[in-house]
C-alpha cells in the first residue's frame, strides 16, 4: 500500500461538475506518429469528456486508489511552506502533478521526500522536477508522452492566427459596442505567404508544421535531430542548423522544445535582435525558454509584433505578472494541453503508468523521462541534464 499525493488545479469557480457543452468526445486510439493512446487495464474512473484535471475530478483515480488500498491525497494547495503538499511530501511514495498547476519538485523538496519513488506528470513536460536531483536520488520521472500534443498544436495554430490577424483586440472592440473597422485592422495581416519557423519539430512542432502546410507558408525548422528526408520533402521544409539561422529568416517563430538548463533563456535580447522587425513569437512550451523582460522591451520598441502562448513563470502567474498587460499579447492561462479531450488521454495514461508501477511491470519506454539514475526513454531523446 502506498501514499499517493496528487496536485491538481482548483475546481471551477461556479462549482463541480460544470454543465458540459457536449455529451461525448471523439475517441483517438493512435497518435500521428503511430504511438498508441493510453491502454490502462481499467476500469476508467470517469467518462471521457468529463472535467477530471481539477481537484474534484481527481483524474478519475479515486476508485482505483481505494480498491487497491492506497492513501490518496488530492490538493491544489502546493506553494507555501505550510501547504498541504509540503505537509505530505516527506511521506509520499508517488507524487502526481500537472504542468498547468505544477508542484515544483526542487532539489530541496526532493531531499525532504524521503519515500518518493515515482514523480508522475499528468501531461507532458517534467521541468517542474529537478531532473538531475531526481536521477541522483533514484526517483523515476514519467509523463504521459503524446497525450496532449495535438491539443497544443491546435492551440499554437489558433494563437498564430489570433495575433497576426489581430483577432483578440477586434473581438474586445466588438464586445465594447465599437464598429470602427480601421481600429481593428490597422495591425491585421494574412498568414499566407509569411515564413514560419519552429524551434523543435518533435511531436508538437511537427504537428504544427503539418497543420500549417495548407496555409501555403514557407515552413522552416531547427532541432537536434534532422527529420527524415521523406518528411522534409512532403512538407517542403527548410532545415536550419542553428536557432540563429532560423530566427533571422522567418516571420513567425514558434518554440516547441523542453526546458532544461541549457535551453533556459534561449530567446534573450541578443537572439531577439537577430529577428526581423515585425516578427511574431508563439511559445506554448515553457516560459523560461525566453527572457521575460527582453520580450516586453522588444515589443515596446516595435521590433517584435506580438507574443502569444500559454506558459508563464511561475504558475499560477501572480496578478502583477507583467505579461498580463504586455502590449500585443495573445496569452491565456496554461490551458492548451488540458482541453477536456486532452484530459481523457492524460488521465487514462496516468492510470496506465500507476498500474504498471504498482504491479512491477516496466513503464512504457516513451513515458520515461528519468529512470535508473539517468535520463531514459523520451527523456534521453529530448532533455539533457545540463
Ligand atoms: P518531443 O520530445 O516530442 O519534442 C521535443 C523536440 O525538441 C525533440 O525532437 C528534441 O530533439 C528537440 N530539442 C530538444 N532540445 C532542443 C534544442 N536545444 N534545440 C532544438 N531542438 C531541441 O516533445 P513535445 O511533445 O513536442 O513537447 C515539447 C514541449 O512542449 C514539452 O517539453 C513541454 O515543455 C511543452 N508542452 C506544453 C504543453 C502545454 O500545455 N502548453 C503541453 C505539452 C507539452
Short mmCIF file of C-alpha atoms and ligand atoms in Angstrom, two decimals:
data_model
loop_
_atom_site.label_atom_id
_atom_site.label_comp_id
_atom_site.label_asym_id
_atom_site.label_seq_id
_atom_site.Cartn_x
_atom_site.Cartn_y
_atom_site.Cartn_z
CA UNK A 1 0.00 0.00 0.00
CA UNK A 2 1.34 3.38 -0.94
CA UNK A 3 0.74 7.05 -0.27
CA UNK A 4 -0.10 8.95 -3.45
CA UNK A 5 -0.02 12.76 -3.32
CA UNK A 6 -1.80 14.35 -6.25
CA UNK A 7 -1.71 18.09 -7.06
CA UNK A 8 -4.39 19.34 -9.43
CA UNK A 9 -5.81 22.74 -10.35
CA UNK A 10 -8.79 24.09 -8.36
CA UNK A 11 -12.41 23.33 -9.30
CA UNK A 12 -14.45 25.70 -11.49
CA UNK A 13 -15.50 28.78 -9.52
CA UNK A 14 -19.18 28.02 -10.19
CA UNK A 15 -18.86 24.52 -8.73
CA UNK A 16 -18.26 20.93 -9.84
CA UNK A 17 -19.31 19.29 -12.11
CA UNK A 18 -19.78 22.01 -14.71
CA UNK A 19 -22.57 21.91 -17.30
CA UNK A 20 -20.94 20.28 -20.33
CA UNK A 21 -21.31 21.69 -23.86
CA UNK A 22 -21.22 18.22 -25.46
CA UNK A 23 -22.15 14.68 -24.43
CA UNK A 24 -19.09 12.87 -25.73
CA UNK A 25 -15.68 13.33 -27.32
CA UNK A 26 -14.13 11.55 -30.31
CA UNK A 27 -12.01 8.56 -29.32
CA UNK A 28 -8.39 8.81 -30.50
CA UNK A 29 -6.68 5.40 -30.48
CA UNK A 30 -3.41 6.19 -32.28
CA UNK A 31 -1.39 9.42 -32.42
CA UNK A 32 0.11 10.94 -35.58
CA UNK A 33 3.49 9.25 -35.02
CA UNK A 34 1.90 5.79 -34.66
CA UNK A 35 2.15 5.65 -30.84
CA UNK A 36 -0.95 4.09 -29.30
CA UNK A 37 -3.03 6.22 -26.95
CA UNK A 38 -3.04 5.02 -23.30
CA UNK A 39 -4.21 1.46 -22.73
CA UNK A 40 -4.88 1.08 -18.99
CA UNK A 41 -6.40 -2.20 -17.83
CA UNK A 42 -9.07 -0.10 -16.12
CA UNK A 43 -11.83 0.37 -15.45
CA UNK A 44 -11.52 4.11 -16.06
CA UNK A 45 -12.97 6.06 -13.16
CA UNK A 46 -14.51 8.71 -15.42
CA UNK A 47 -16.41 9.18 -18.64
CA UNK A 48 -14.16 10.66 -21.36
CA UNK A 49 -15.17 14.28 -21.82
CA UNK A 50 -15.61 14.94 -18.09
CA UNK A 51 -13.52 17.54 -16.27
CA UNK A 52 -11.02 15.36 -14.42
CA UNK A 53 -7.97 17.68 -14.28
CA UNK A 54 -9.27 19.58 -11.23
CA UNK A 55 -9.37 18.53 -7.58
CA UNK A 56 -12.94 17.13 -7.58
CA UNK A 57 -12.24 15.32 -10.87
CA UNK A 58 -9.15 13.68 -9.24
CA UNK A 59 -8.11 12.30 -12.66
CA UNK A 60 -10.82 9.69 -12.08
CA UNK A 61 -8.39 7.83 -9.80
CA UNK A 62 -10.39 7.74 -6.52
CA UNK A 63 -11.97 4.28 -7.04
CA UNK A 64 -8.71 2.74 -8.25
CA UNK A 65 -6.86 4.06 -5.20
CA UNK A 66 -9.50 2.90 -2.73
CA UNK A 67 -9.84 -0.55 -4.31
CA UNK A 68 -6.07 -1.04 -4.05
CA UNK A 69 -5.83 0.31 -0.51
CA UNK A 70 -3.64 3.28 -1.34
CA UNK A 71 -3.81 6.50 0.64
CA UNK A 72 -4.81 9.18 -1.90
CA UNK A 73 -4.42 12.88 -1.12
CA UNK A 74 -5.63 15.35 -3.73
CA UNK A 75 -4.97 19.06 -3.28
CA UNK A 76 -4.33 22.28 -5.15
CA UNK A 77 -2.52 23.80 -2.15
CA UNK A 78 1.08 23.48 -3.28
CA UNK A 79 3.32 26.52 -2.83
CA UNK A 80 3.55 27.84 0.73
CA UNK A 81 5.78 26.18 3.38
CA UNK A 82 2.67 25.06 5.31
CA UNK A 83 0.75 23.91 2.22
CA UNK A 84 -1.00 20.52 2.13
CA UNK A 85 1.65 19.48 -0.41
CA UNK A 86 4.55 20.32 1.95
CA UNK A 87 2.82 18.51 4.83
CA UNK A 88 2.53 15.22 2.92
CA UNK A 89 5.77 15.50 0.93
CA UNK A 90 8.02 13.64 3.41
CA UNK A 91 5.81 10.51 3.43
CA UNK A 92 4.60 10.32 -0.18
CA UNK A 93 5.63 7.31 -2.31
CA UNK A 94 4.19 8.75 -5.52
CA UNK A 95 3.62 12.39 -6.47
CA UNK A 96 1.32 13.25 -9.36
CA UNK A 97 1.43 16.80 -10.67
CA UNK A 98 0.43 18.69 -13.77
CA UNK A 99 2.28 21.30 -15.85
CA UNK A 100 -0.83 23.52 -15.68
CA UNK A 101 -0.62 23.71 -11.87
CA UNK A 102 2.86 22.44 -11.15
CA UNK A 103 4.01 21.22 -7.77
CA UNK A 104 7.62 22.33 -8.17
CA UNK A 105 9.87 19.48 -7.06
CA UNK A 106 13.09 21.36 -6.39
CA UNK A 107 16.23 19.66 -5.07
CA UNK A 108 15.31 20.89 -1.60
CA UNK A 109 11.84 19.37 -1.81
CA UNK A 110 13.23 16.13 -3.25
CA UNK A 111 15.58 15.92 -0.24
CA UNK A 112 12.52 16.13 2.03
CA UNK A 113 10.63 13.48 0.01
CA UNK A 114 12.39 10.55 1.66
CA UNK A 115 9.93 7.87 0.44
CA UNK A 116 9.47 9.15 -3.09
CA UNK A 117 9.86 6.58 -5.87
CA UNK A 118 7.78 8.00 -8.72
CA UNK A 119 7.13 11.60 -9.83
CA UNK A 120 4.39 11.35 -12.42
CA UNK A 121 3.39 14.22 -14.69
CA UNK A 122 -0.26 14.03 -15.76
CA UNK A 123 0.53 15.73 -19.06
CA UNK A 124 3.79 16.49 -20.86
CA UNK A 125 6.84 18.44 -19.68
CA UNK A 126 8.59 17.47 -16.45
CA UNK A 127 10.74 20.56 -15.99
CA UNK A 128 8.91 21.33 -12.73
CA UNK A 129 11.00 18.44 -11.35
CA UNK A 130 14.74 18.95 -10.79
CA UNK A 131 15.63 16.05 -13.09
CA UNK A 132 19.30 15.92 -12.04
CA UNK A 133 18.36 15.67 -8.36
CA UNK A 134 15.68 13.05 -9.17
CA UNK A 135 18.25 10.98 -11.10
CA UNK A 136 20.73 11.19 -8.20
CA UNK A 137 18.06 10.06 -5.74
CA UNK A 138 16.87 7.20 -7.97
CA UNK A 139 13.37 8.69 -8.34
CA UNK A 140 11.64 7.66 -11.58
CA UNK A 141 10.10 10.58 -13.50
CA UNK A 142 7.41 9.70 -16.03
CA UNK A 143 4.91 11.66 -18.11
CA UNK A 144 2.07 10.82 -20.49
CA UNK A 145 4.04 11.42 -23.69
CA UNK A 146 1.87 12.16 -26.72
CA UNK A 147 -1.32 12.68 -24.72
CA UNK A 148 -1.89 16.37 -25.46
CA UNK A 149 0.43 17.10 -28.40
CA UNK A 150 -2.39 17.55 -30.90
CA UNK A 151 -4.26 19.75 -28.40
CA UNK A 152 -1.21 22.03 -28.10
CA UNK A 153 -0.55 22.03 -31.86
CA UNK A 154 -4.14 23.22 -32.41
CA UNK A 155 -3.68 25.97 -29.80
CA UNK A 156 -0.44 27.13 -31.46
CA UNK A 157 -2.15 27.45 -34.86
CA UNK A 158 -5.00 29.34 -33.18
CA UNK A 159 -2.50 31.65 -31.43
CA UNK A 160 -0.67 32.41 -34.67
CA UNK A 161 -3.92 33.37 -36.37
CA UNK A 162 -5.07 35.34 -33.33
CA UNK A 163 -2.01 37.59 -33.13
CA UNK A 164 -1.26 38.00 -36.83
CA UNK A 165 -4.90 38.78 -37.73
CA UNK A 166 -5.36 40.98 -34.62
CA UNK A 167 -8.34 38.83 -33.60
CA UNK A 168 -8.34 39.42 -29.84
CA UNK A 169 -8.43 43.26 -29.86
CA UNK A 170 -11.08 43.14 -32.61
CA UNK A 171 -13.22 40.80 -30.52
CA UNK A 172 -12.83 43.05 -27.47
CA UNK A 173 -13.88 46.09 -29.53
CA UNK A 174 -16.99 44.29 -30.83
CA UNK A 175 -17.97 43.45 -27.26
CA UNK A 176 -17.47 47.09 -26.32
CA UNK A 177 -20.01 48.12 -28.96
CA UNK A 178 -17.41 49.53 -31.35
CA UNK A 179 -17.71 49.27 -35.15
CA UNK A 180 -14.57 51.08 -36.22
CA UNK A 181 -13.10 48.74 -38.80
CA UNK A 182 -9.88 50.73 -39.14
CA UNK A 183 -9.07 50.29 -35.44
CA UNK A 184 -9.48 46.52 -35.85
CA UNK A 185 -7.43 46.09 -38.99
CA UNK A 186 -4.56 48.54 -38.54
CA UNK A 187 -2.41 45.59 -37.33
CA UNK A 188 -4.14 42.76 -39.19
CA UNK A 189 -2.34 40.60 -41.80
CA UNK A 190 -2.87 37.27 -43.59
CA UNK A 191 -0.52 34.47 -42.59
CA UNK A 192 -0.50 33.11 -46.14
CA UNK A 193 2.96 33.66 -47.62
CA UNK A 194 4.53 34.51 -44.26
CA UNK A 195 7.50 32.35 -43.40
CA UNK A 196 7.09 30.14 -40.32
CA UNK A 197 9.83 28.53 -38.25
CA UNK A 198 9.69 26.17 -35.31
CA UNK A 199 12.44 25.55 -32.78
CA UNK A 200 11.75 21.88 -32.08
CA UNK A 201 9.93 19.64 -34.54
CA UNK A 202 9.11 16.78 -32.19
CA UNK A 203 5.54 15.63 -31.59
CA UNK A 204 4.11 19.15 -31.16
CA UNK A 205 6.39 21.08 -33.53
CA UNK A 206 5.84 18.60 -36.35
CA UNK A 207 2.09 18.66 -35.64
CA UNK A 208 2.15 22.43 -36.14
CA UNK A 209 4.11 22.14 -39.39
CA UNK A 210 1.58 19.58 -40.69
CA UNK A 211 -1.33 21.87 -39.82
CA UNK A 212 0.24 24.98 -41.37
CA UNK A 213 1.07 23.32 -44.69
CA UNK A 214 -2.39 24.10 -46.19
CA UNK A 215 -1.94 27.80 -45.34
CA UNK A 216 0.70 28.00 -48.09
CA UNK A 217 3.51 29.32 -45.93
CA UNK A 218 7.23 28.56 -46.34
CA UNK A 219 7.98 26.19 -43.43
CA UNK A 220 11.28 26.05 -41.51
CA UNK A 221 12.58 24.14 -38.52
CA UNK A 222 15.60 23.53 -36.36
CA UNK A 223 16.10 20.79 -33.84
CA UNK A 224 18.69 18.40 -32.51
CA UNK A 225 17.87 15.54 -34.89
CA UNK A 226 17.04 16.22 -38.53
CA UNK A 227 13.68 14.84 -39.68
CA UNK A 228 13.62 12.05 -42.30
CA UNK A 229 14.11 13.33 -45.87
CA UNK A 230 10.66 11.99 -46.79
CA UNK A 231 9.00 14.25 -44.17
CA UNK A 232 11.04 17.29 -45.22
CA UNK A 233 10.05 16.72 -48.84
CA UNK A 234 6.34 16.09 -48.16
CA UNK A 235 6.01 19.31 -46.13
CA UNK A 236 8.55 21.33 -48.13
CA UNK A 237 10.62 22.03 -45.00
CA UNK A 238 13.82 24.03 -44.81
CA UNK A 239 16.17 22.79 -42.07
CA UNK A 240 18.33 25.29 -40.19
CA UNK A 241 21.40 24.00 -38.36
CA UNK A 242 21.14 26.73 -35.71
CA UNK A 243 18.47 28.68 -33.86
CA UNK A 244 20.16 31.93 -35.00
CA UNK A 245 19.80 30.95 -38.66
CA UNK A 246 16.12 30.08 -38.19
CA UNK A 247 15.04 33.16 -36.25
CA UNK A 248 16.73 35.56 -38.67
CA UNK A 249 14.94 34.03 -41.68
CA UNK A 250 11.28 33.80 -40.65
CA UNK A 251 8.26 36.00 -39.85
CA UNK A 252 6.78 33.77 -37.13
CA UNK A 253 8.90 31.91 -34.55
CA UNK A 254 7.42 29.02 -32.57
CA UNK A 255 9.01 27.29 -29.58
CA UNK A 256 8.27 23.58 -29.05
CA UNK A 257 11.28 22.30 -27.11
CA UNK A 258 11.62 21.20 -23.49
CA UNK A 259 13.05 23.44 -20.79
CA UNK A 260 16.30 22.23 -19.26
CA UNK A 261 19.36 24.18 -18.03
CA UNK A 262 20.87 24.90 -21.45
CA UNK A 263 17.59 25.94 -23.11
CA UNK A 264 16.73 28.42 -20.36
CA UNK A 265 16.69 32.00 -21.79
CA UNK A 266 17.35 30.68 -25.31
CA UNK A 267 15.43 33.69 -26.63
CA UNK A 268 17.24 36.57 -24.95
CA UNK A 269 17.83 40.16 -26.05
CA UNK A 270 20.65 39.12 -28.42
CA UNK A 271 18.50 36.45 -30.08
CA UNK A 272 15.56 38.86 -30.37
CA UNK A 273 17.85 41.39 -32.09
CA UNK A 274 18.58 38.78 -34.79
CA UNK A 275 14.86 38.56 -35.68
CA UNK A 276 13.36 40.71 -38.45
CA UNK A 277 11.29 43.72 -37.37
CA UNK A 278 7.68 42.60 -37.14
CA UNK A 279 8.40 39.00 -36.13
CA UNK A 280 5.69 37.23 -34.09
CA UNK A 281 6.63 34.74 -31.36
CA UNK A 282 4.48 31.87 -30.10
CA UNK A 283 5.53 29.88 -27.06
CA UNK A 284 3.33 27.11 -25.68
CA UNK A 285 6.41 25.17 -24.48
CA UNK A 286 7.79 26.81 -21.31
CA UNK A 287 8.06 30.46 -20.24
CA UNK A 288 11.65 30.30 -19.09
CA UNK A 289 12.81 29.46 -22.63
CA UNK A 290 12.53 33.22 -23.17
CA UNK A 291 13.78 36.25 -21.24
CA UNK A 292 10.51 37.70 -19.95
CA UNK A 293 11.68 41.31 -19.71
CA UNK A 294 13.50 41.24 -23.05
CA UNK A 295 10.24 40.21 -24.76
CA UNK A 296 8.40 43.18 -23.23
CA UNK A 297 11.15 45.57 -24.28
CA UNK A 298 11.29 44.21 -27.85
CA UNK A 299 7.52 44.65 -28.19
CA UNK A 300 7.58 48.16 -26.73
CA UNK A 301 10.40 49.06 -29.14
CA UNK A 302 8.24 47.96 -32.09
CA UNK A 303 10.73 45.21 -33.01
CA UNK A 304 8.53 42.22 -32.13
CA UNK A 305 4.95 42.50 -33.47
CA UNK A 306 3.26 40.17 -30.98
CA UNK A 307 3.77 37.36 -28.47
CA UNK A 308 1.29 34.57 -27.75
CA UNK A 309 1.29 31.42 -25.71
CA UNK A 310 0.01 29.85 -22.54
CA UNK A 311 3.08 29.27 -20.42
CA UNK A 312 4.21 31.56 -17.61
CA UNK A 313 6.65 31.55 -14.72
CA UNK A 314 5.76 30.96 -12.01
CA UNK A 315 2.41 29.22 -12.38
CA UNK A 316 -0.14 30.27 -11.41
CA UNK A 317 1.03 33.69 -12.65
CA UNK A 318 0.68 36.38 -9.97
CA UNK A 319 -1.81 39.18 -10.60
CA UNK A 320 1.06 41.60 -11.18
CA UNK A 321 2.81 39.41 -13.78
CA UNK A 322 3.99 41.90 -16.45
CA UNK A 323 2.83 39.66 -19.33
CA UNK A 324 -0.81 40.03 -18.27
CA UNK A 325 -0.84 43.58 -19.65
CA UNK A 326 2.00 43.32 -22.15
CA UNK A 327 1.19 45.05 -25.47
CA UNK A 328 0.10 42.90 -28.39
CA UNK A 329 -0.04 39.69 -26.40
CA UNK A 330 -2.23 36.67 -27.09
CA UNK A 331 -1.68 34.95 -23.74
CA UNK A 332 -4.04 32.55 -21.99
CA UNK A 333 -3.54 30.74 -18.69
CA UNK A 334 -1.84 27.35 -19.19
CA UNK A 335 -4.73 25.60 -20.98
CA UNK A 336 -3.57 24.35 -24.37
CA UNK A 337 -2.83 20.83 -23.16
CA UNK A 338 -5.78 20.44 -20.83
CA UNK A 339 -8.85 20.60 -23.04
CA UNK A 340 -11.47 18.05 -21.98
CA UNK A 341 -10.26 15.93 -24.92
CA UNK A 342 -6.66 16.04 -23.67
CA UNK A 343 -7.68 15.28 -20.08
CA UNK A 344 -9.30 11.99 -21.11
CA UNK A 345 -5.99 10.84 -22.60
CA UNK A 346 -3.62 12.05 -19.90
CA UNK A 347 -5.86 10.73 -17.12
CA UNK A 348 -6.00 7.32 -18.83
CA UNK A 349 -2.21 7.45 -19.26
CA UNK A 350 -1.73 8.30 -15.59
CA UNK A 351 -3.76 5.21 -14.67
CA UNK A 352 -1.74 3.08 -17.09
CA UNK A 353 1.55 4.25 -15.54
CA UNK A 354 0.27 3.64 -11.98
CA UNK A 355 -0.99 0.13 -12.87
CA UNK A 356 2.41 -0.77 -14.32
CA UNK A 357 4.33 0.82 -11.46
CA UNK A 358 2.35 -0.89 -8.68
CA UNK A 359 2.38 -4.30 -10.36
CA UNK A 360 6.12 -4.14 -11.06
CA UNK A 361 5.73 -4.12 -14.86
CA UNK A 362 8.01 -1.81 -16.86
CA UNK A 363 6.52 1.60 -17.61
CA UNK A 364 6.24 2.23 -21.36
CA UNK A 365 9.62 3.41 -22.64
CA UNK A 366 8.17 6.54 -24.25
CA UNK A 367 6.64 7.64 -20.92
CA UNK A 368 10.01 7.65 -19.13
CA UNK A 369 11.99 10.85 -18.53
CA UNK A 370 14.30 9.72 -15.68
CA UNK A 371 14.77 6.10 -14.65
CA UNK A 372 17.59 4.08 -13.13
CA UNK A 373 19.61 7.16 -12.07
CA UNK A 374 19.66 8.79 -15.52
CA UNK A 375 17.64 10.09 -18.43
CA UNK A 376 15.61 7.36 -20.13
CA UNK A 377 13.03 6.95 -22.92
CA UNK A 378 11.72 10.31 -24.15
CA UNK A 379 13.88 11.99 -21.51
CA UNK A 380 17.05 10.69 -23.19
CA UNK A 381 15.86 11.93 -26.61
CA UNK A 382 14.53 15.37 -25.65
CA UNK A 383 16.30 16.56 -22.46
CA UNK A 384 19.83 16.93 -21.15
CA UNK A 385 20.75 17.28 -17.50
CA UNK A 386 22.78 20.41 -18.21
P1 LIG B 1 9.10 15.99 -28.00
O1 LIG B 1 10.00 15.33 -27.06
O2 LIG B 1 8.25 15.16 -28.92
O3 LIG B 1 9.86 17.05 -28.92
C1 LIG B 1 10.82 17.95 -28.44
C2 LIG B 1 11.84 18.12 -29.55
O4 LIG B 1 12.73 19.17 -29.18
C3 LIG B 1 12.69 16.88 -29.76
O5 LIG B 1 12.56 16.48 -31.11
C4 LIG B 1 14.11 17.33 -29.45
O6 LIG B 1 15.08 16.78 -30.32
C5 LIG B 1 14.00 18.82 -29.66
N1 LIG B 1 15.01 19.58 -28.90
C6 LIG B 1 15.38 19.42 -27.62
N2 LIG B 1 16.31 20.33 -27.28
C7 LIG B 1 16.48 21.11 -28.38
C8 LIG B 1 17.31 22.23 -28.65
N3 LIG B 1 18.12 22.74 -27.71
N4 LIG B 1 17.26 22.78 -29.89
C9 LIG B 1 16.45 22.27 -30.84
N5 LIG B 1 15.64 21.20 -30.64
C10 LIG B 1 15.66 20.63 -29.41
O7 LIG B 1 8.17 16.92 -27.10
P2 LIG B 1 6.75 17.54 -27.44
O8 LIG B 1 5.68 16.57 -27.04
O9 LIG B 1 6.76 18.08 -28.82
O10 LIG B 1 6.69 18.70 -26.35
C11 LIG B 1 7.65 19.76 -26.37
C12 LIG B 1 7.49 20.60 -25.12
O11 LIG B 1 6.23 21.27 -25.15
C13 LIG B 1 7.44 19.79 -23.81
O12 LIG B 1 8.71 19.50 -23.32
C14 LIG B 1 6.67 20.71 -22.87
O13 LIG B 1 7.56 21.56 -22.21
C15 LIG B 1 5.80 21.52 -23.81
N6 LIG B 1 4.37 21.16 -23.69
C16 LIG B 1 3.49 22.14 -23.33
C17 LIG B 1 2.15 21.83 -23.18
C18 LIG B 1 1.14 22.89 -22.81
O14 LIG B 1 0.07 22.56 -22.31
N7 LIG B 1 1.40 24.15 -23.05
C19 LIG B 1 1.69 20.52 -23.37
C20 LIG B 1 2.61 19.56 -23.79
C21 LIG B 1 3.96 19.89 -23.91
#
